[in-house]
């Protein structure tokens, strides 16, 4: 069997390559941790990929802002049809259409047992937490490919109840592998509930998913900030207020909208590549969003921080930031008794409920993030357009199965 996949080809470049067809034993390859070579994965399934999305998290690698090795097959947002099951799989069956959480988790370690699947202790020899096709995540092969291996399948996958219904809503359901649960986790972490006022920094797909989630949770007002006008228009298209952070500190614009210069809940959907505010928006200032959320969020409030922060950034603005050390005004957060919720989203906590919300027409996440299917061969163009700030969430369709 052959396989084709999107691979990282050095800063600013991805290419579509011929890749090995997966089997139930891990092989050496770019980024594969030596301790994972030869690992037996009879608890896994092989999926024929139906939809696999390009993510802002991939862009950090492709922009050369991580230590990702060239040749790494990318892709952690995977939805597919099971075509082979390993001998130790009990319940997942050939033909099932499933969503795969981007976190790889064993279901057996202490953290998995406590529902913390974003920091599974068993699958990445380097550190807690793992993902497909991602730097420092153990070297599991990514899913922006025709076929992909999913380990611990009985534990990891979410099977859709009906295949035809799943294909009808595939542009919504494909967001269950990452950004919808991630945005929802950001909103839950920020304490969003009925009547909340919410500020979401970032109108990329994760910010739009967080804003969608805040509405779903009953927020009274959802304000989204970015410096990208097309993305702000996308946020307005489903009922959000917006602020343009290139016009200045968002706190003044928030006061114009709410009558008070603070919100109940703050969400960082930007991460370490944050731009400054006002005239500073022309340059990177990695602690901008964290500091501004501490200023904007009410005393006693919580900050949901799905935006990614790294332990090493070769392209950082200064020496400290190269080690992931940022100039945070932590004293302000302390003074306001803020709670910070960080880390990989434990997708499994949320994906089943959000699937049912999609299937019952309670939410249109695909529309809200402007899901746009493209072929696997067009992945390089998709990456380039996303990098330029297109107000779109690109969904790769390796087998031409998604209705256009
Ligand atoms: N924690 C998790 O589990 C998880 C999962 C998925 C993605 N992420 C992270 O979430 C972040 C967002 O992902 P995405 O796909 O939406 O990325 P993206 O790059 O498409 O979006 C980021 C947006 O932030 C905007 N921005 C930059 N500086 C800003 C500022 N100061 N204020 C407001 N907006 C600003 C950019 O213009 C851009 O539109 C990334 O860091 C990604 O790695 C985390
Ligand atoms: Zn992602
Ligand atoms: Zn585990």
Short mmCIF file of C-alpha atoms and ligand atoms in Angstrom, two decimals:
data_model
loop_
_atom_site.label_atom_id
_atom_site.label_comp_id
_atom_site.label_asym_id
_atom_site.label_seq_id
_atom_site.Cartn_x
_atom_site.Cartn_y
_atom_site.Cartn_z
CA UNK A 1 0.00 0.00 0.00
CA UNK A 2 1.20 3.54 -0.71
CA UNK A 3 0.65 6.65 1.35
CA UNK A 4 1.08 10.36 0.67
CA UNK A 5 1.59 12.95 3.37
CA UNK A 6 2.38 16.60 4.10
CA UNK A 7 5.86 17.05 5.48
CA UNK A 8 7.82 19.95 6.97
CA UNK A 9 10.60 20.87 4.55
CA UNK A 10 12.37 23.64 6.49
CA UNK A 11 11.31 27.17 7.53
CA UNK A 12 8.42 28.43 5.42
CA UNK A 13 8.04 25.21 3.43
CA UNK A 14 5.87 22.11 3.41
CA UNK A 15 5.71 19.50 0.68
CA UNK A 16 3.61 16.49 -0.24
CA UNK A 17 5.75 13.36 -0.10
CA UNK A 18 5.43 9.61 -0.53
CA UNK A 19 5.42 8.19 2.97
CA UNK A 20 5.34 4.63 4.34
CA UNK A 21 1.93 3.05 4.85
CA UNK A 22 1.46 2.74 8.62
CA UNK A 23 1.69 -0.55 10.47
CA UNK A 24 1.41 -1.66 14.08
CA UNK A 25 5.05 -1.10 14.99
CA UNK A 26 6.74 2.30 15.31
CA UNK A 27 9.67 2.87 12.96
CA UNK A 28 12.54 5.34 13.13
CA UNK A 29 11.93 8.64 11.33
CA UNK A 30 12.20 12.42 11.74
CA UNK A 31 11.59 13.35 15.37
CA UNK A 32 10.98 9.79 16.54
CA UNK A 33 12.29 9.35 20.06
CA UNK A 34 14.78 6.43 20.17
CA UNK A 35 12.81 4.84 23.00
CA UNK A 36 9.74 4.70 20.76
CA UNK A 37 11.46 2.80 17.92
CA UNK A 38 10.13 -0.73 17.69
CA UNK A 39 7.21 0.02 20.00
CA UNK A 40 4.34 -2.41 19.35
CA UNK A 41 0.97 -0.80 18.69
CA UNK A 42 -1.43 -3.74 18.43
CA UNK A 43 -3.93 -1.61 20.38
CA UNK A 44 -4.05 0.74 17.37
CA UNK A 45 -6.15 1.16 14.25
CA UNK A 46 -5.25 2.42 10.79
CA UNK A 47 -7.48 5.15 9.45
CA UNK A 48 -8.20 6.25 5.91
CA UNK A 49 -8.19 9.99 6.47
CA UNK A 50 -11.44 11.77 5.59
CA UNK A 51 -10.57 15.24 6.90
CA UNK A 52 -7.40 16.62 8.46
CA UNK A 53 -7.07 20.31 9.26
CA UNK A 54 -4.20 22.78 9.14
CA UNK A 55 -3.73 24.41 12.56
CA UNK A 56 -2.05 27.50 13.95
CA UNK A 57 0.00 25.04 16.01
CA UNK A 58 1.42 23.61 12.76
CA UNK A 59 2.33 27.14 11.68
CA UNK A 60 4.65 27.62 14.68
CA UNK A 61 6.72 24.72 13.29
CA UNK A 62 6.46 25.73 9.65
CA UNK A 63 7.51 29.29 10.47
CA UNK A 64 10.70 27.82 11.94
CA UNK A 65 9.74 28.85 15.47
CA UNK A 66 10.39 25.42 17.00
CA UNK A 67 13.03 22.71 16.78
CA UNK A 68 10.86 20.54 14.49
CA UNK A 69 13.07 18.32 12.29
CA UNK A 70 12.80 18.52 8.51
CA UNK A 71 10.86 15.60 7.08
CA UNK A 72 8.38 15.48 9.99
CA UNK A 73 4.97 14.40 8.68
CA UNK A 74 2.53 17.01 9.99
CA UNK A 75 -1.08 16.81 11.11
CA UNK A 76 -2.78 16.31 14.47
CA UNK A 77 -6.40 17.12 13.54
CA UNK A 78 -7.68 13.81 12.18
CA UNK A 79 -11.07 12.37 11.24
CA UNK A 80 -11.23 9.13 9.30
CA UNK A 81 -12.62 5.73 8.53
CA UNK A 82 -11.16 2.67 10.23
CA UNK A 83 -9.64 0.36 7.60
CA UNK A 84 -7.59 -1.99 9.83
CA UNK A 85 -7.74 -2.88 13.53
CA UNK A 86 -4.81 -4.18 15.58
CA UNK A 87 -5.16 -7.55 17.28
CA UNK A 88 -5.65 -6.01 20.75
CA UNK A 89 -8.48 -3.67 19.72
CA UNK A 90 -11.77 -4.82 21.21
CA UNK A 91 -14.49 -2.35 20.30
CA UNK A 92 -13.53 -0.16 17.35
CA UNK A 93 -14.50 -1.79 14.06
CA UNK A 94 -13.50 -1.59 10.42
CA UNK A 95 -15.86 0.89 8.75
CA UNK A 96 -16.34 3.11 11.82
CA UNK A 97 -16.01 6.84 11.09
CA UNK A 98 -14.17 8.38 14.00
CA UNK A 99 -12.77 11.62 15.39
CA UNK A 100 -9.27 11.39 16.87
CA UNK A 101 -8.27 13.69 19.76
CA UNK A 102 -5.02 15.42 18.84
CA UNK A 103 -3.59 14.32 22.21
CA UNK A 104 -2.23 10.81 22.12
CA UNK A 105 -3.11 9.18 25.43
CA UNK A 106 -2.71 5.67 26.83
CA UNK A 107 -5.78 5.50 29.08
CA UNK A 108 -3.68 3.63 31.65
CA UNK A 109 -1.44 6.16 33.41
CA UNK A 110 -2.24 8.30 36.42
CA UNK A 111 -2.96 11.43 34.38
CA UNK A 112 -5.18 9.64 31.86
CA UNK A 113 -7.12 8.08 34.74
CA UNK A 114 -7.69 11.58 36.10
CA UNK A 115 -8.95 12.78 32.71
CA UNK A 116 -5.77 14.75 31.95
CA UNK A 117 -5.21 13.24 28.52
CA UNK A 118 -3.17 16.26 27.38
CA UNK A 119 -0.35 15.18 29.72
CA UNK A 120 -0.38 11.40 29.34
CA UNK A 121 2.75 9.96 30.94
CA UNK A 122 3.25 6.91 28.72
CA UNK A 123 3.32 7.85 25.06
CA UNK A 124 6.12 10.43 24.83
CA UNK A 125 9.48 9.45 26.32
CA UNK A 126 10.54 13.14 26.37
CA UNK A 127 7.90 14.71 28.56
CA UNK A 128 4.24 14.38 29.60
CA UNK A 129 1.86 14.93 26.69
CA UNK A 130 1.95 13.85 23.09
CA UNK A 131 0.36 14.54 19.72
CA UNK A 132 0.52 13.33 16.11
CA UNK A 133 3.00 15.04 13.80
CA UNK A 134 4.37 17.50 16.33
CA UNK A 135 7.79 18.58 17.58
CA UNK A 136 8.85 17.18 20.99
CA UNK A 137 5.74 15.01 21.12
CA UNK A 138 7.44 11.62 20.78
CA UNK A 139 7.63 11.43 17.00
CA UNK A 140 4.21 9.88 16.27
CA UNK A 141 3.57 10.23 12.54
CA UNK A 142 1.12 12.99 11.59
CA UNK A 143 -2.25 12.60 9.98
CA UNK A 144 -2.08 15.09 7.09
CA UNK A 145 -1.82 11.95 5.00
CA UNK A 146 -3.95 9.43 3.19
CA UNK A 147 -3.54 6.91 6.04
CA UNK A 148 -2.51 7.22 9.69
CA UNK A 149 -1.98 4.97 12.72
CA UNK A 150 -4.00 5.77 15.87
CA UNK A 151 -2.70 4.01 19.02
CA UNK A 152 -4.79 2.91 22.03
CA UNK A 153 -7.75 3.11 19.70
CA UNK A 154 -10.46 1.84 22.06
CA UNK A 155 -9.54 4.65 24.43
CA UNK A 156 -8.78 7.45 21.99
CA UNK A 157 -11.34 7.53 19.22
CA UNK A 158 -14.87 8.93 19.24
CA UNK A 159 -17.08 6.95 16.86
CA UNK A 160 -19.82 8.89 15.09
CA UNK A 161 -23.26 7.30 15.48
CA UNK A 162 -24.16 7.30 11.79
CA UNK A 163 -21.88 7.39 8.78
CA UNK A 164 -24.17 9.31 6.36
CA UNK A 165 -25.05 11.89 8.99
CA UNK A 166 -21.33 12.23 9.79
CA UNK A 167 -20.44 12.85 6.14
CA UNK A 168 -23.22 15.46 5.90
CA UNK A 169 -21.76 17.42 8.84
CA UNK A 170 -18.13 16.55 8.27
CA UNK A 171 -16.96 20.20 8.11
CA UNK A 172 -18.33 20.69 11.62
CA UNK A 173 -17.31 17.31 13.04
CA UNK A 174 -13.72 17.66 11.80
CA UNK A 175 -13.29 20.47 14.34
CA UNK A 176 -13.79 17.96 17.21
CA UNK A 177 -10.21 16.67 16.90
CA UNK A 178 -8.82 19.94 18.24
CA UNK A 179 -10.10 23.49 17.86
CA UNK A 180 -13.70 23.11 19.03
CA UNK A 181 -12.78 21.31 22.28
CA UNK A 182 -9.75 23.60 22.61
CA UNK A 183 -11.85 26.75 22.28
CA UNK A 184 -14.44 25.25 24.62
CA UNK A 185 -11.75 24.38 27.17
CA UNK A 186 -10.53 27.99 26.92
CA UNK A 187 -14.05 29.23 27.69
CA UNK A 188 -14.59 26.73 30.52
CA UNK A 189 -11.16 27.57 31.94
CA UNK A 190 -12.07 31.25 31.86
CA UNK A 191 -15.23 30.46 33.84
CA UNK A 192 -17.72 31.42 31.12
CA UNK A 193 -21.31 30.84 32.15
CA UNK A 194 -24.77 32.33 31.56
CA UNK A 195 -24.53 36.12 31.41
CA UNK A 196 -20.72 36.36 31.34
CA UNK A 197 -18.85 39.10 29.53
CA UNK A 198 -15.91 37.60 27.66
CA UNK A 199 -12.83 38.89 25.86
CA UNK A 200 -11.17 36.48 23.42
CA UNK A 201 -7.75 37.57 22.20
CA UNK A 202 -7.19 36.20 18.70
CA UNK A 203 -9.68 35.67 15.85
CA UNK A 204 -7.88 32.72 14.31
CA UNK A 205 -9.75 29.41 14.25
CA UNK A 206 -9.08 28.74 17.96
CA UNK A 207 -10.30 32.22 18.95
CA UNK A 208 -13.41 31.80 16.81
CA UNK A 209 -14.00 28.37 18.36
CA UNK A 210 -13.60 29.90 21.84
CA UNK A 211 -16.07 32.65 20.93
CA UNK A 212 -18.52 30.06 19.56
CA UNK A 213 -18.13 28.11 22.80
CA UNK A 214 -18.72 31.20 24.93
CA UNK A 215 -22.01 31.78 23.09
CA UNK A 216 -22.91 28.10 23.56
CA UNK A 217 -22.24 28.45 27.31
CA UNK A 218 -24.60 31.41 27.51
CA UNK A 219 -22.26 34.42 27.58
CA UNK A 220 -24.02 37.78 27.43
CA UNK A 221 -21.36 39.56 25.40
CA UNK A 222 -18.43 38.03 23.52
CA UNK A 223 -15.74 40.45 22.37
CA UNK A 224 -13.02 39.20 20.02
CA UNK A 225 -9.77 41.09 19.46
CA UNK A 226 -7.28 40.78 16.59
CA UNK A 227 -5.41 43.01 14.17
CA UNK A 228 -6.67 41.12 11.13
CA UNK A 229 -9.81 42.84 9.80
CA UNK A 230 -11.03 39.83 7.76
CA UNK A 231 -10.87 37.61 10.81
CA UNK A 232 -12.70 40.21 12.93
CA UNK A 233 -15.43 40.32 10.26
CA UNK A 234 -15.67 36.53 10.56
CA UNK A 235 -16.21 36.93 14.34
CA UNK A 236 -18.93 39.55 13.76
CA UNK A 237 -20.67 37.16 11.33
CA UNK A 238 -21.91 35.07 14.28
CA UNK A 239 -22.73 37.76 16.78
CA UNK A 240 -19.44 38.75 18.39
CA UNK A 241 -18.36 42.31 19.16
CA UNK A 242 -14.84 43.05 17.96
CA UNK A 243 -11.86 45.23 18.84
CA UNK A 244 -8.92 46.00 16.57
CA UNK A 245 -5.81 45.78 18.74
CA UNK A 246 -3.73 47.64 16.15
CA UNK A 247 -5.80 50.71 17.16
CA UNK A 248 -4.48 50.52 20.71
CA UNK A 249 -4.87 48.74 24.03
CA UNK A 250 -8.11 46.72 23.88
CA UNK A 251 -9.17 47.96 27.32
CA UNK A 252 -10.42 51.29 25.94
CA UNK A 253 -12.41 49.66 23.16
CA UNK A 254 -13.85 47.18 25.67
CA UNK A 255 -14.98 50.08 27.85
CA UNK A 256 -16.75 51.62 24.84
CA UNK A 257 -18.65 48.38 24.27
CA UNK A 258 -19.46 47.40 27.87
CA UNK A 259 -19.36 50.72 29.71
CA UNK A 260 -16.74 49.25 32.06
CA UNK A 261 -13.06 48.57 31.34
CA UNK A 262 -13.17 44.92 32.34
CA UNK A 263 -14.68 41.56 31.48
CA UNK A 264 -15.63 38.57 33.62
CA UNK A 265 -13.61 36.09 31.57
CA UNK A 266 -10.41 36.38 29.51
CA UNK A 267 -9.24 33.91 26.85
CA UNK A 268 -5.81 33.87 25.17
CA UNK A 269 -6.20 32.29 21.71
CA UNK A 270 -2.97 33.82 20.41
CA UNK A 271 0.05 32.36 22.22
CA UNK A 272 3.75 33.21 22.08
CA UNK A 273 3.77 34.76 18.61
CA UNK A 274 1.60 37.64 19.91
CA UNK A 275 1.92 41.10 18.41
CA UNK A 276 2.01 44.23 20.53
CA UNK A 277 -0.95 46.58 20.77
CA UNK A 278 -1.42 49.91 18.96
CA UNK A 279 1.70 50.95 17.09
CA UNK A 280 3.34 47.89 18.67
CA UNK A 281 1.18 45.63 16.52
CA UNK A 282 3.85 45.86 13.85
CA UNK A 283 6.21 43.77 15.98
CA UNK A 284 6.13 40.69 18.14
CA UNK A 285 5.80 41.07 21.91
CA UNK A 286 5.17 37.58 23.31
CA UNK A 287 3.73 38.50 26.73
CA UNK A 288 1.28 41.07 25.35
CA UNK A 289 -1.84 38.97 25.56
CA UNK A 290 -1.10 37.51 29.00
CA UNK A 291 -0.41 40.96 30.44
CA UNK A 292 -3.42 42.50 28.79
CA UNK A 293 -5.74 39.73 30.00
CA UNK A 294 -4.58 40.34 33.58
CA UNK A 295 -5.43 44.01 33.10
CA UNK A 296 -8.83 43.36 31.49
CA UNK A 297 -10.16 40.42 33.52
CA UNK A 298 -12.06 41.22 36.73
CA UNK A 299 -10.48 40.52 40.11
CA UNK A 300 -11.27 36.93 41.04
CA UNK A 301 -11.66 35.96 37.38
CA UNK A 302 -9.95 33.24 35.39
CA UNK A 303 -7.74 33.28 32.30
CA UNK A 304 -8.28 30.44 29.86
CA UNK A 305 -5.02 30.09 27.93
CA UNK A 306 -5.24 27.71 24.97
CA UNK A 307 -2.72 29.88 23.08
CA UNK A 308 0.56 27.95 22.90
CA UNK A 309 3.71 28.87 24.83
CA UNK A 310 6.97 27.02 24.22
CA UNK A 311 10.04 25.98 26.18
CA UNK A 312 12.34 26.87 23.29
CA UNK A 313 11.89 29.33 20.41
CA UNK A 314 14.84 29.75 18.02
CA UNK A 315 13.14 32.76 16.36
CA UNK A 316 12.29 34.66 19.57
CA UNK A 317 12.66 38.43 19.90
CA UNK A 318 15.20 38.22 22.77
CA UNK A 319 17.46 35.78 24.62
CA UNK A 320 15.01 35.16 27.47
CA UNK A 321 12.15 34.40 25.10
CA UNK A 322 14.41 31.90 23.30
CA UNK A 323 14.10 29.80 26.48
CA UNK A 324 10.36 30.53 26.78
CA UNK A 325 10.91 33.13 29.54
CA UNK A 326 8.53 36.04 29.02
CA UNK A 327 8.29 39.38 30.77
CA UNK A 328 4.97 38.82 32.51
CA UNK A 329 3.45 41.20 35.03
CA UNK A 330 2.58 38.27 37.29
CA UNK A 331 2.16 40.55 40.32
CA UNK A 332 -0.95 41.97 38.74
CA UNK A 333 -2.46 38.51 38.36
CA UNK A 334 -1.57 37.79 41.99
CA UNK A 335 -3.09 41.05 43.18
CA UNK A 336 -6.34 40.23 41.36
CA UNK A 337 -6.41 36.57 42.55
CA UNK A 338 -6.50 35.35 38.97
CA UNK A 339 -6.66 31.69 38.05
CA UNK A 340 -4.63 30.57 35.00
CA UNK A 341 -5.70 27.52 33.00
CA UNK A 342 -3.00 26.49 30.53
CA UNK A 343 -1.78 23.51 28.55
CA UNK A 344 -2.96 21.18 25.84
CA UNK A 345 -6.72 20.81 25.83
CA UNK A 346 -7.78 17.37 27.12
CA UNK A 347 -9.99 16.85 24.04
CA UNK A 348 -11.71 13.74 25.37
CA UNK A 349 -13.34 15.72 28.18
CA UNK A 350 -15.45 17.62 25.68
CA UNK A 351 -15.63 15.94 22.27
CA UNK A 352 -18.66 13.71 22.85
CA UNK A 353 -20.86 16.52 24.14
CA UNK A 354 -19.75 18.89 21.41
CA UNK A 355 -20.42 16.18 18.79
CA UNK A 356 -24.00 15.91 20.02
CA UNK A 357 -24.35 19.70 19.98
CA UNK A 358 -23.28 19.62 16.30
CA UNK A 359 -25.51 16.68 15.38
CA UNK A 360 -28.51 18.33 17.09
CA UNK A 361 -27.94 21.60 15.18
CA UNK A 362 -27.16 23.58 18.35
CA UNK A 363 -23.96 24.99 16.90
CA UNK A 364 -22.39 25.59 13.47
CA UNK A 365 -18.68 25.50 14.24
CA UNK A 366 -17.66 24.76 10.62
CA UNK A 367 -19.45 27.86 9.41
CA UNK A 368 -18.16 30.03 12.24
CA UNK A 369 -14.52 29.22 11.48
CA UNK A 370 -15.14 29.26 7.71
CA UNK A 371 -14.08 25.65 7.14
CA UNK A 372 -12.67 25.35 3.62
CA UNK A 373 -11.90 21.93 2.11
CA UNK A 374 -8.85 21.60 -0.16
CA UNK A 375 -6.99 18.64 -1.64
CA UNK A 376 -3.86 17.14 -0.10
CA UNK A 377 -1.88 18.40 -3.10
CA UNK A 378 -3.01 21.95 -2.33
CA UNK A 379 -1.65 21.76 1.24
CA UNK A 380 1.35 24.04 0.48
CA UNK A 381 -1.02 26.75 -0.82
CA UNK A 382 -3.30 26.23 2.19
CA UNK A 383 -0.38 26.67 4.58
CA UNK A 384 0.73 29.83 2.75
CA UNK A 385 -2.75 31.39 2.73
CA UNK A 386 -3.30 30.55 6.42
CA UNK A 387 0.10 32.04 7.26
CA UNK A 388 -0.95 35.26 5.50
CA UNK A 389 -4.00 35.45 7.78
CA UNK A 390 -6.81 34.11 5.59
CA UNK A 391 -10.07 34.07 7.54
CA UNK A 392 -10.42 30.37 6.79
CA UNK A 393 -9.83 27.03 8.48
CA UNK A 394 -8.34 24.75 5.83
CA UNK A 395 -9.51 21.14 5.84
CA UNK A 396 -7.40 18.74 3.81
CA UNK A 397 -9.43 16.12 1.96
CA UNK A 398 -6.87 13.46 0.89
CA UNK A 399 -9.36 11.10 -0.79
CA UNK A 400 -11.80 13.64 -2.28
CA UNK A 401 -14.59 12.44 0.04
CA UNK A 402 -15.85 15.82 1.30
CA UNK A 403 -18.82 17.24 -0.60
CA UNK A 404 -17.97 20.71 -2.06
N1 LIG B 1 -3.78 24.43 23.97
C1 LIG B 1 -4.12 23.67 22.95
O1 LIG B 1 -4.52 22.51 23.13
C2 LIG B 1 -4.10 24.24 21.57
C3 LIG B 1 -4.76 23.59 20.53
C4 LIG B 1 -4.79 24.20 19.27
C5 LIG B 1 -4.14 25.40 19.06
N2 LIG B 1 -3.47 25.99 20.08
C6 LIG B 1 -2.82 27.29 19.94
O2 LIG B 1 -3.82 28.31 19.89
C7 LIG B 1 -3.28 29.47 19.23
C8 LIG B 1 -4.25 29.95 18.17
O3 LIG B 1 -4.40 28.97 17.14
P1 LIG B 1 -5.00 29.40 15.72
O4 LIG B 1 -5.04 28.18 14.88
O5 LIG B 1 -6.24 30.19 15.90
O6 LIG B 1 -3.78 30.34 15.25
P2 LIG B 1 -3.68 31.62 14.30
O7 LIG B 1 -2.24 31.89 14.18
O8 LIG B 1 -4.49 31.37 13.07
O9 LIG B 1 -4.42 32.78 15.12
C9 LIG B 1 -3.78 33.65 15.98
C10 LIG B 1 -4.39 35.03 15.78
O10 LIG B 1 -3.93 35.90 16.81
C11 LIG B 1 -3.82 37.21 16.25
N3 LIG B 1 -3.03 38.04 17.15
C12 LIG B 1 -1.69 38.25 17.21
N4 LIG B 1 -1.37 39.08 18.23
C13 LIG B 1 -2.54 39.42 18.83
C14 LIG B 1 -2.88 40.26 19.94
N5 LIG B 1 -1.95 40.90 20.65
N6 LIG B 1 -4.19 40.37 20.27
C15 LIG B 1 -5.16 39.74 19.57
N7 LIG B 1 -4.90 38.93 18.51
C16 LIG B 1 -3.60 38.78 18.15
C17 LIG B 1 -3.25 36.93 14.88
O11 LIG B 1 -3.45 38.04 14.01
C18 LIG B 1 -4.02 35.69 14.45
O12 LIG B 1 -5.20 36.02 13.75
C19 LIG B 1 -1.93 29.03 18.67
O13 LIG B 1 -0.91 29.43 19.56
C20 LIG B 1 -2.04 27.50 18.68
O14 LIG B 1 -0.78 26.87 18.73
C21 LIG B 1 -3.45 25.42 21.32
ZN1 LIG B 2 -4.52 21.91 16.06
ZN1 LIG B 3 -1.74 8.01 29.79
#
